[in-house]
Tab-separated table of C-alpha atoms in Angstrom:
chain	number	residue	atom	x	y	z
A	23	MET	CA	-0.057	-0.026	-0.001
A	24	LYS	CA	2.785	2.432	1.006
A	25	MET	CA	4.616	1.510	-2.190
A	26	ASN	CA	1.655	2.324	-4.297
A	27	VAL	CA	1.190	5.699	-2.654
A	28	CYS	CA	4.893	6.561	-3.116
A	29	PHE	CA	4.772	5.380	-6.731
A	30	SER	CA	1.689	7.631	-7.320
A	31	VAL	CA	3.455	10.594	-5.756
A	32	ILE	CA	6.461	10.054	-8.056
A	33	LEU	CA	4.260	9.713	-11.078
A	34	MET	CA	2.436	12.975	-10.212
A	35	PHE	CA	5.716	14.811	-9.743
A	36	LEU	CA	7.100	13.560	-13.050
A	37	SER	CA	3.872	14.498	-14.994
A	38	ILE	CA	4.137	18.073	-13.582
A	39	PHE	CA	7.749	18.176	-14.481
A	40	PHE	CA	7.236	17.112	-18.061
A	41	ILE	CA	4.139	19.204	-18.632
A	42	ASN	CA	5.838	22.383	-17.330
A	43	GLY	CA	9.346	21.571	-18.453
A	44	ALA	CA	12.369	22.149	-16.183
A	45	LEU	CA	11.533	23.714	-12.883
A	46	SER	CA	11.985	27.532	-12.597
A	47	LYS	CA	15.453	28.817	-11.732
A	48	LEU	CA	14.354	32.253	-10.650
A	49	GLU	CA	15.400	33.361	-7.109
A	50	ARG	CA	12.475	33.661	-4.790
A	51	LEU	CA	12.261	36.146	-1.946
A	52	LYS	CA	9.656	36.903	0.717
A	53	HIS	CA	9.168	40.425	2.106
A	54	PRO	CA	7.767	40.258	5.587
A	55	VAL	CA	4.190	41.549	5.875
A	56	LYS	CA	3.830	44.426	8.282
A	57	LYS	CA	0.739	44.264	10.453
A	58	LYS	CA	-1.492	47.144	9.510
A	59	SER	CA	-5.109	47.806	10.483
A	60	ASP	CA	-6.385	47.323	6.907
A	61	GLY	CA	-3.923	44.540	6.120
A	62	SER	CA	-2.556	46.557	3.229
A	63	LEU	CA	0.767	46.647	1.387
A	64	SER	CA	2.159	50.019	0.214
A	65	PHE	CA	5.207	50.879	-1.844
A	66	LEU	CA	6.719	53.445	-4.196
A	67	VAL	CA	8.022	53.026	-7.728
A	68	ILE	CA	10.826	55.067	-9.200
A	69	GLY	CA	12.851	54.667	-12.383
A	70	ASP	CA	15.625	56.304	-14.420
A	71	TRP	CA	17.009	58.209	-11.524
A	72	GLY	CA	20.741	57.958	-10.757
A	73	ARG	CA	22.244	61.387	-11.562
A	74	LYS	CA	23.994	62.302	-8.284
A	75	GLY	CA	21.003	64.510	-7.397
A	76	GLY	CA	20.864	66.369	-10.613
A	77	PHE	CA	17.895	67.039	-13.004
A	78	ASN	CA	15.651	67.333	-9.935
A	79	GLN	CA	16.529	63.878	-8.611
A	80	SER	CA	16.977	65.281	-5.150
A	81	LEU	CA	13.564	67.038	-5.335
A	82	VAL	CA	11.808	63.831	-6.435
A	83	ALA	CA	13.616	61.987	-3.695
A	84	HIS	CA	12.272	64.475	-1.067
A	85	GLN	CA	8.676	64.096	-2.214
A	86	MET	CA	9.065	60.340	-2.276
A	87	GLY	CA	10.037	60.661	1.373
A	88	VAL	CA	6.981	62.767	2.233
A	89	VAL	CA	4.582	60.345	0.480
A	90	GLY	CA	6.370	57.373	1.893
A	91	GLU	CA	5.791	58.572	5.393
A	92	LYS	CA	2.112	59.251	4.819
A	93	LEU	CA	1.565	55.803	3.352
A	94	ASP	CA	3.847	54.035	5.785
A	95	ILE	CA	5.443	52.184	2.821
A	96	ASP	CA	6.830	48.736	3.069
A	97	PHE	CA	9.472	49.041	0.379
A	98	VAL	CA	10.570	50.781	-2.785
A	99	ILE	CA	10.777	49.389	-6.353
A	100	SER	CA	13.288	50.740	-8.904
A	101	VAL	CA	12.526	49.865	-12.520
A	102	GLY	CA	16.098	50.355	-13.741
A	103	ASP	CA	18.555	52.913	-15.140
A	104	ASN	CA	19.766	53.177	-11.604
A	105	PHE	CA	23.099	54.821	-12.457
A	106	TYR	CA	23.753	57.182	-15.423
A	107	ASP	CA	25.232	57.399	-17.939
A	108	ASP	CA	27.010	54.143	-17.985
A	109	GLY	CA	26.018	52.164	-14.797
A	110	LEU	CA	28.752	51.562	-12.188
A	111	LYS	CA	32.440	51.034	-12.905
A	112	GLY	CA	32.765	48.568	-10.022
A	113	VAL	CA	31.680	48.001	-6.467
A	114	ASN	CA	33.775	50.987	-5.186
A	115	ASP	CA	32.366	53.410	-7.700
A	116	PRO	CA	31.482	56.605	-5.671
A	117	SER	CA	28.344	56.974	-7.872
A	118	PHE	CA	26.602	54.440	-5.716
A	119	GLU	CA	26.674	56.686	-2.708
A	120	ALA	CA	26.394	59.923	-4.745
A	121	SER	CA	23.236	58.741	-6.588
A	122	PHE	CA	21.611	56.462	-3.980
A	123	SER	CA	22.801	56.501	-0.432
A	124	HIS	CA	23.221	60.305	-0.206
A	125	ILE	CA	20.021	61.141	-2.083
A	126	TYR	CA	17.248	58.935	-0.695
A	127	THR	CA	17.838	59.959	2.964
A	128	HIS	CA	14.320	60.630	4.230
A	129	PRO	CA	13.475	58.282	7.110
A	130	SER	CA	10.568	56.752	5.296
A	131	LEU	CA	12.845	55.596	2.503
A	132	GLN	CA	15.064	53.605	4.794
A	133	LYS	CA	13.293	50.497	3.599
A	134	GLN	CA	14.265	47.658	1.315
A	135	TRP	CA	14.759	48.660	-2.359
A	136	TYR	CA	14.095	46.007	-4.987
A	137	SER	CA	15.722	46.820	-8.272
A	138	VAL	CA	16.068	45.630	-11.827
A	139	LEU	CA	18.562	46.729	-14.396
A	140	GLY	CA	18.101	49.202	-17.244
A	141	ASN	CA	19.954	49.605	-20.485
A	142	HIS	CA	22.264	52.260	-19.022
A	143	ASP	CA	23.089	49.893	-16.207
A	144	TYR	CA	24.170	47.344	-18.743
A	145	ARG	CA	26.669	49.856	-20.142
A	146	GLY	CA	28.713	49.510	-16.919
A	147	ASN	CA	29.733	46.678	-14.673
A	148	VAL	CA	26.562	44.696	-14.192
A	149	GLU	CA	28.023	42.323	-11.749
A	150	ALA	CA	28.824	45.382	-9.447
A	151	GLN	CA	25.214	46.260	-9.104
A	152	LEU	CA	24.331	42.593	-8.383
A	153	SER	CA	27.054	42.338	-5.800
A	154	LYS	CA	26.457	41.806	-2.044
A	155	VAL	CA	29.253	44.297	-1.550
A	156	LEU	CA	26.830	47.128	-2.251
A	157	THR	CA	24.378	45.662	0.204
A	158	GLN	CA	27.098	45.788	2.820
A	159	LYS	CA	27.643	49.496	1.897
A	160	ASP	CA	23.856	50.295	2.131
A	161	TRP	CA	21.591	47.463	3.511
A	162	ARG	CA	18.642	48.743	1.504
A	163	TRP	CA	20.154	47.712	-1.882
A	164	PHE	CA	18.962	44.579	-3.595
A	165	CYS	CA	19.308	44.115	-7.355
A	166	ARG	CA	18.968	41.036	-9.560
A	167	ARG	CA	18.503	40.371	-13.230
A	168	SER	CA	15.213	38.581	-12.611
A	169	PHE	CA	13.542	37.312	-9.467
A	170	VAL	CA	10.238	36.631	-7.759
A	171	LEU	CA	9.161	38.605	-4.656
A	172	SER	CA	6.232	37.524	-2.590
A	173	SER	CA	4.638	39.816	0.008
A	174	GLY	CA	1.266	38.781	1.452
A	175	MET	CA	-1.408	38.995	-1.167
A	176	VAL	CA	0.960	40.103	-4.014
A	177	ASP	CA	3.462	38.243	-6.121
A	178	PHE	CA	5.987	40.437	-8.048
A	179	PHE	CA	7.880	38.984	-10.998
A	180	PHE	CA	10.952	41.016	-11.773
A	181	ALA	CA	12.118	40.549	-15.413
A	182	ASP	CA	15.398	41.491	-17.081
A	183	THR	CA	14.011	42.987	-20.295
A	184	ASN	CA	17.370	44.345	-21.662
A	185	PRO	CA	18.527	41.203	-23.633
A	186	PHE	CA	15.111	41.173	-25.586
A	187	VAL	CA	16.088	44.416	-27.356
A	188	GLU	CA	17.884	43.302	-30.505
A	189	LYS	CA	19.366	46.723	-31.405
A	190	TYR	CA	21.589	46.578	-28.246
A	191	PHE	CA	23.338	43.680	-29.995
A	192	THR	CA	23.149	44.621	-33.644
A	193	GLU	CA	23.446	48.410	-33.375
A	194	PRO	CA	25.172	49.266	-30.122
A	195	GLU	CA	26.559	52.535	-31.556
A	196	ASP	CA	29.482	53.680	-29.336
A	197	HIS	CA	28.075	51.889	-26.279
A	198	THR	CA	29.739	48.774	-24.761
A	199	TYR	CA	27.232	46.394	-23.060
A	200	ASP	CA	28.253	43.949	-20.311
A	201	TRP	CA	26.596	40.780	-21.570
A	202	ARG	CA	28.414	38.467	-19.181
A	203	ASN	CA	26.094	35.600	-18.106
A	204	VAL	CA	23.577	36.620	-20.764
A	205	LEU	CA	25.073	35.017	-23.903
A	206	PRO	CA	24.016	33.067	-25.776
A	207	ARG	CA	21.176	35.492	-25.940
A	208	ASN	CA	18.354	33.281	-27.389
A	209	LYS	CA	18.922	30.661	-24.673
A	210	TYR	CA	18.814	33.351	-21.979
A	211	ILE	CA	15.532	34.768	-23.297
A	212	SER	CA	13.987	31.323	-23.684
A	213	ASN	CA	14.834	30.273	-20.204
A	214	LEU	CA	13.601	33.570	-18.720
A	215	LEU	CA	10.266	33.309	-20.583
A	216	HIS	CA	9.864	29.758	-19.499
A	217	ASP	CA	10.648	30.560	-15.844
A	218	LEU	CA	8.353	33.617	-15.771
A	219	ASP	CA	5.429	31.770	-17.291
A	220	LEU	CA	5.858	28.869	-14.887
A	221	GLU	CA	6.171	31.091	-11.827
A	222	ILE	CA	3.151	33.128	-12.713
A	223	LYS	CA	1.061	30.043	-13.460
A	224	ASN	CA	2.050	28.527	-10.134
A	225	SER	CA	1.265	31.726	-8.247
A	226	ARG	CA	-1.695	31.630	-5.851
A	227	ALA	CA	-1.428	35.299	-4.917
A	228	THR	CA	-4.404	37.587	-5.186
A	229	TRP	CA	-2.488	40.071	-7.262
A	230	LYS	CA	0.258	39.418	-9.888
A	231	PHE	CA	2.533	42.251	-10.995
A	232	VAL	CA	5.314	42.004	-13.548
A	233	VAL	CA	8.141	44.515	-13.273
A	234	GLY	CA	10.593	45.355	-16.155
A	235	HIS	CA	12.624	48.186	-17.440
A	236	HIS	CA	11.255	48.601	-20.961
A	237	GLY	CA	7.755	49.544	-21.964
A	238	ILE	CA	5.357	47.213	-23.710
A	239	LYS	CA	2.646	49.762	-24.157
A	240	THR	CA	3.927	53.320	-24.182
A	241	ALA	CA	3.350	56.666	-25.960
A	242	GLY	CA	6.734	57.834	-24.794
A	243	ASN	CA	9.931	58.768	-26.664
A	244	HIS	CA	11.307	55.261	-26.975
A	245	GLY	CA	8.025	53.773	-28.212
A	246	VAL	CA	6.838	50.184	-27.675
A	247	THR	CA	9.392	47.476	-27.329
A	248	GLN	CA	8.300	45.191	-30.146
A	249	GLU	CA	10.282	42.215	-28.884
A	250	LEU	CA	8.365	42.332	-25.591
A	251	VAL	CA	5.027	42.802	-27.468
A	252	ASP	CA	5.818	39.573	-29.399
A	253	GLN	CA	7.347	37.458	-26.626
A	254	LEU	CA	6.287	38.711	-23.141
A	255	LEU	CA	2.893	40.254	-23.601
A	256	PRO	CA	1.243	36.888	-24.602
A	257	ILE	CA	2.435	35.497	-21.204
A	258	LEU	CA	0.943	38.481	-19.366
A	259	GLU	CA	-2.356	38.167	-21.245
A	260	GLU	CA	-2.603	34.408	-20.861
A	261	ASN	CA	-1.904	34.513	-17.140
A	262	LYS	CA	-4.130	37.559	-16.571
A	263	VAL	CA	-1.371	39.614	-14.900
A	264	ASP	CA	-2.884	42.667	-13.218
A	265	LEU	CA	-0.087	45.220	-13.786
A	266	TYR	CA	3.050	45.662	-15.898
A	267	ILE	CA	5.320	48.288	-14.283
A	268	ASN	CA	8.256	49.841	-16.164
A	269	GLY	CA	10.528	52.802	-16.700
A	270	HIS	CA	12.766	53.521	-19.729
A	271	ASP	CA	10.620	56.381	-21.004
A	272	HIS	CA	11.329	59.448	-18.835
A	273	CYS	CA	7.697	60.198	-18.026
A	274	LEU	CA	4.712	59.122	-15.971
A	275	GLN	CA	2.115	57.129	-17.763
A	276	HIS	CA	-0.947	54.844	-17.435
A	277	ILE	CA	-2.277	52.908	-20.477
A	278	GLY	CA	-5.004	50.381	-20.008
A	279	SER	CA	-8.427	48.917	-21.001
A	280	HIS	CA	-11.201	47.761	-18.768
A	281	GLY	CA	-10.648	44.263	-17.370
A	282	LYS	CA	-7.141	43.931	-18.876
A	283	THR	CA	-3.543	44.322	-17.866
A	284	GLN	CA	-2.728	47.850	-16.914
A	285	PHE	CA	0.653	49.324	-18.105
A	286	LEU	CA	2.183	51.759	-15.715
A	287	THR	CA	5.390	53.753	-16.445
A	288	SER	CA	7.304	55.434	-13.719
A	289	GLY	CA	10.455	56.727	-15.370
A	290	GLY	CA	10.512	60.286	-14.031
A	291	GLY	CA	13.216	59.910	-11.385
A	292	SER	CA	15.441	62.597	-12.778
A	293	LYS	CA	15.971	63.865	-16.329
A	294	ALA	CA	12.713	64.274	-18.199
A	295	TRP	CA	10.833	66.674	-20.494
A	296	ARG	CA	11.577	64.965	-23.750
A	297	GLY	CA	8.869	66.959	-25.459
A	298	ASP	CA	7.384	64.291	-27.640
A	299	VAL	CA	4.442	61.921	-27.359
A	300	GLN	CA	3.642	59.056	-29.686
A	301	PRO	CA	0.071	58.783	-30.940
A	302	TRP	CA	-2.080	56.500	-28.726
A	303	ASP	CA	-5.737	55.656	-28.430
A	304	PRO	CA	-7.130	58.234	-25.966
A	305	LYS	CA	-9.541	55.562	-24.653
A	306	GLU	CA	-6.462	53.650	-23.342
A	307	LEU	CA	-4.127	56.536	-22.446
A	308	LYS	CA	-5.228	57.550	-19.002
A	309	LEU	CA	-2.254	59.606	-18.128
A	310	TYR	CA	0.866	60.971	-19.968
A	311	TYR	CA	3.007	63.397	-18.121
A	312	ASP	CA	6.237	64.357	-19.709
A	313	GLY	CA	8.100	65.356	-16.475
A	314	GLN	CA	9.665	64.259	-13.274
A	315	GLY	CA	7.847	62.265	-10.528
A	316	PHE	CA	7.093	58.817	-9.172
A	317	MET	CA	4.241	56.487	-8.294
A	318	SER	CA	2.730	54.939	-5.166
A	319	LEU	CA	0.665	51.779	-4.885
A	320	HIS	CA	-1.604	50.768	-1.996
A	321	ILE	CA	-2.820	47.176	-2.146
A	322	THR	CA	-5.568	45.345	-0.194
A	323	HIS	CA	-7.143	41.950	-0.984
A	324	SER	CA	-9.957	43.624	-2.882
A	325	LYS	CA	-8.310	46.673	-4.412
A	326	ALA	CA	-5.102	48.115	-5.877
A	327	LYS	CA	-4.813	51.847	-5.852
A	328	PHE	CA	-2.066	53.726	-7.650
A	329	ILE	CA	-1.253	57.434	-7.583
A	330	TYR	CA	1.171	59.502	-9.734
A	331	TYR	CA	2.964	62.527	-8.200
A	332	ASP	CA	5.039	65.251	-9.807
A	333	VAL	CA	8.261	66.698	-8.631
A	334	SER	CA	6.453	68.993	-6.220
A	335	GLY	CA	4.362	66.180	-4.770
A	336	ASN	CA	1.151	67.279	-6.566
A	337	VAL	CA	-1.189	64.355	-7.525
A	338	LEU	CA	-1.326	63.998	-11.251
A	339	HIS	CA	-3.541	60.986	-11.587
A	340	ARG	CA	-5.377	58.419	-9.448
A	341	SER	CA	-6.748	55.036	-10.448
A	342	SER	CA	-7.620	51.640	-9.055
A	343	LEU	CA	-8.414	48.008	-9.844
A	344	SER	CA	-10.858	45.821	-8.025
A	345	LYS	CA	-10.751	42.086	-7.937
A	346	ARG	CA	-14.553	41.942	-8.085
A	347	SER	CA	-14.934	44.212	-11.070
A	348	ALA	CA	-11.867	45.846	-12.510
A	349	HIS	CA	-12.432	49.563	-13.036
A	350	LEU	CA	-10.319	52.580	-13.990
């Protein structure tokens, strides 16, 4: 009897393995859930920021601190382009302190930061940003290429979108990219897509958010990243992901349709004001602000609220999703 039970368990495991393919290799983390009266989770999102305080980075950082205190945030998410113009030179690059530790000094921002890499980060020493040495310098810092973060009712799937962009390989111009541990590119992308799809499918969280650097739907200067539209978007749609959060375009933006994945851009951490907007369906484009700022999210089991703020802390846009009937 015991042998039959064991054999059945083994068969079940093998069937799951062969149906899903190899198990996911993405690093998984858990952020402790803080006890709040409403059981909520709150965090800020900032992108495209690391300029040693310049281009209003310090002003944005101050307002992040003010909002972070009001919301009693749990952590901060960085959607990449953490250090301009060409990432970090190494673990002892003073830009780390000058653009991060010495800028985001408000007490409310002394929380864990979860970061992905942007294209400018890949123009420097990628391994430096991923190194635990930086965490020893500033405990808040955590950066990986791709990983999964669970916190209460939310699962976050952080994805390295940089290798998807073909022109970085075929038309690098005068830039040098650090593709260590990425090549061969096709295998890297294939493995990442497999792992993301598997992790999202296996998630039992109420909310599922995917975080990357490049935009999938955007009216910004860079335009849509076609490689992500072709390869990542189908996974988001099939798995009914609630939010895709990105930077890259130096603006604040909300694109979405009723009952579908919402696309939120928070790339206004410093240099902005590009002055150009791509045509987009006004029924989908809920916000486009060509300036500096950031975003906050407040999540409960039934509702996800997100708010965009400008460099002075003024509210530019509010919206929410409900698990019972998604609305904008």
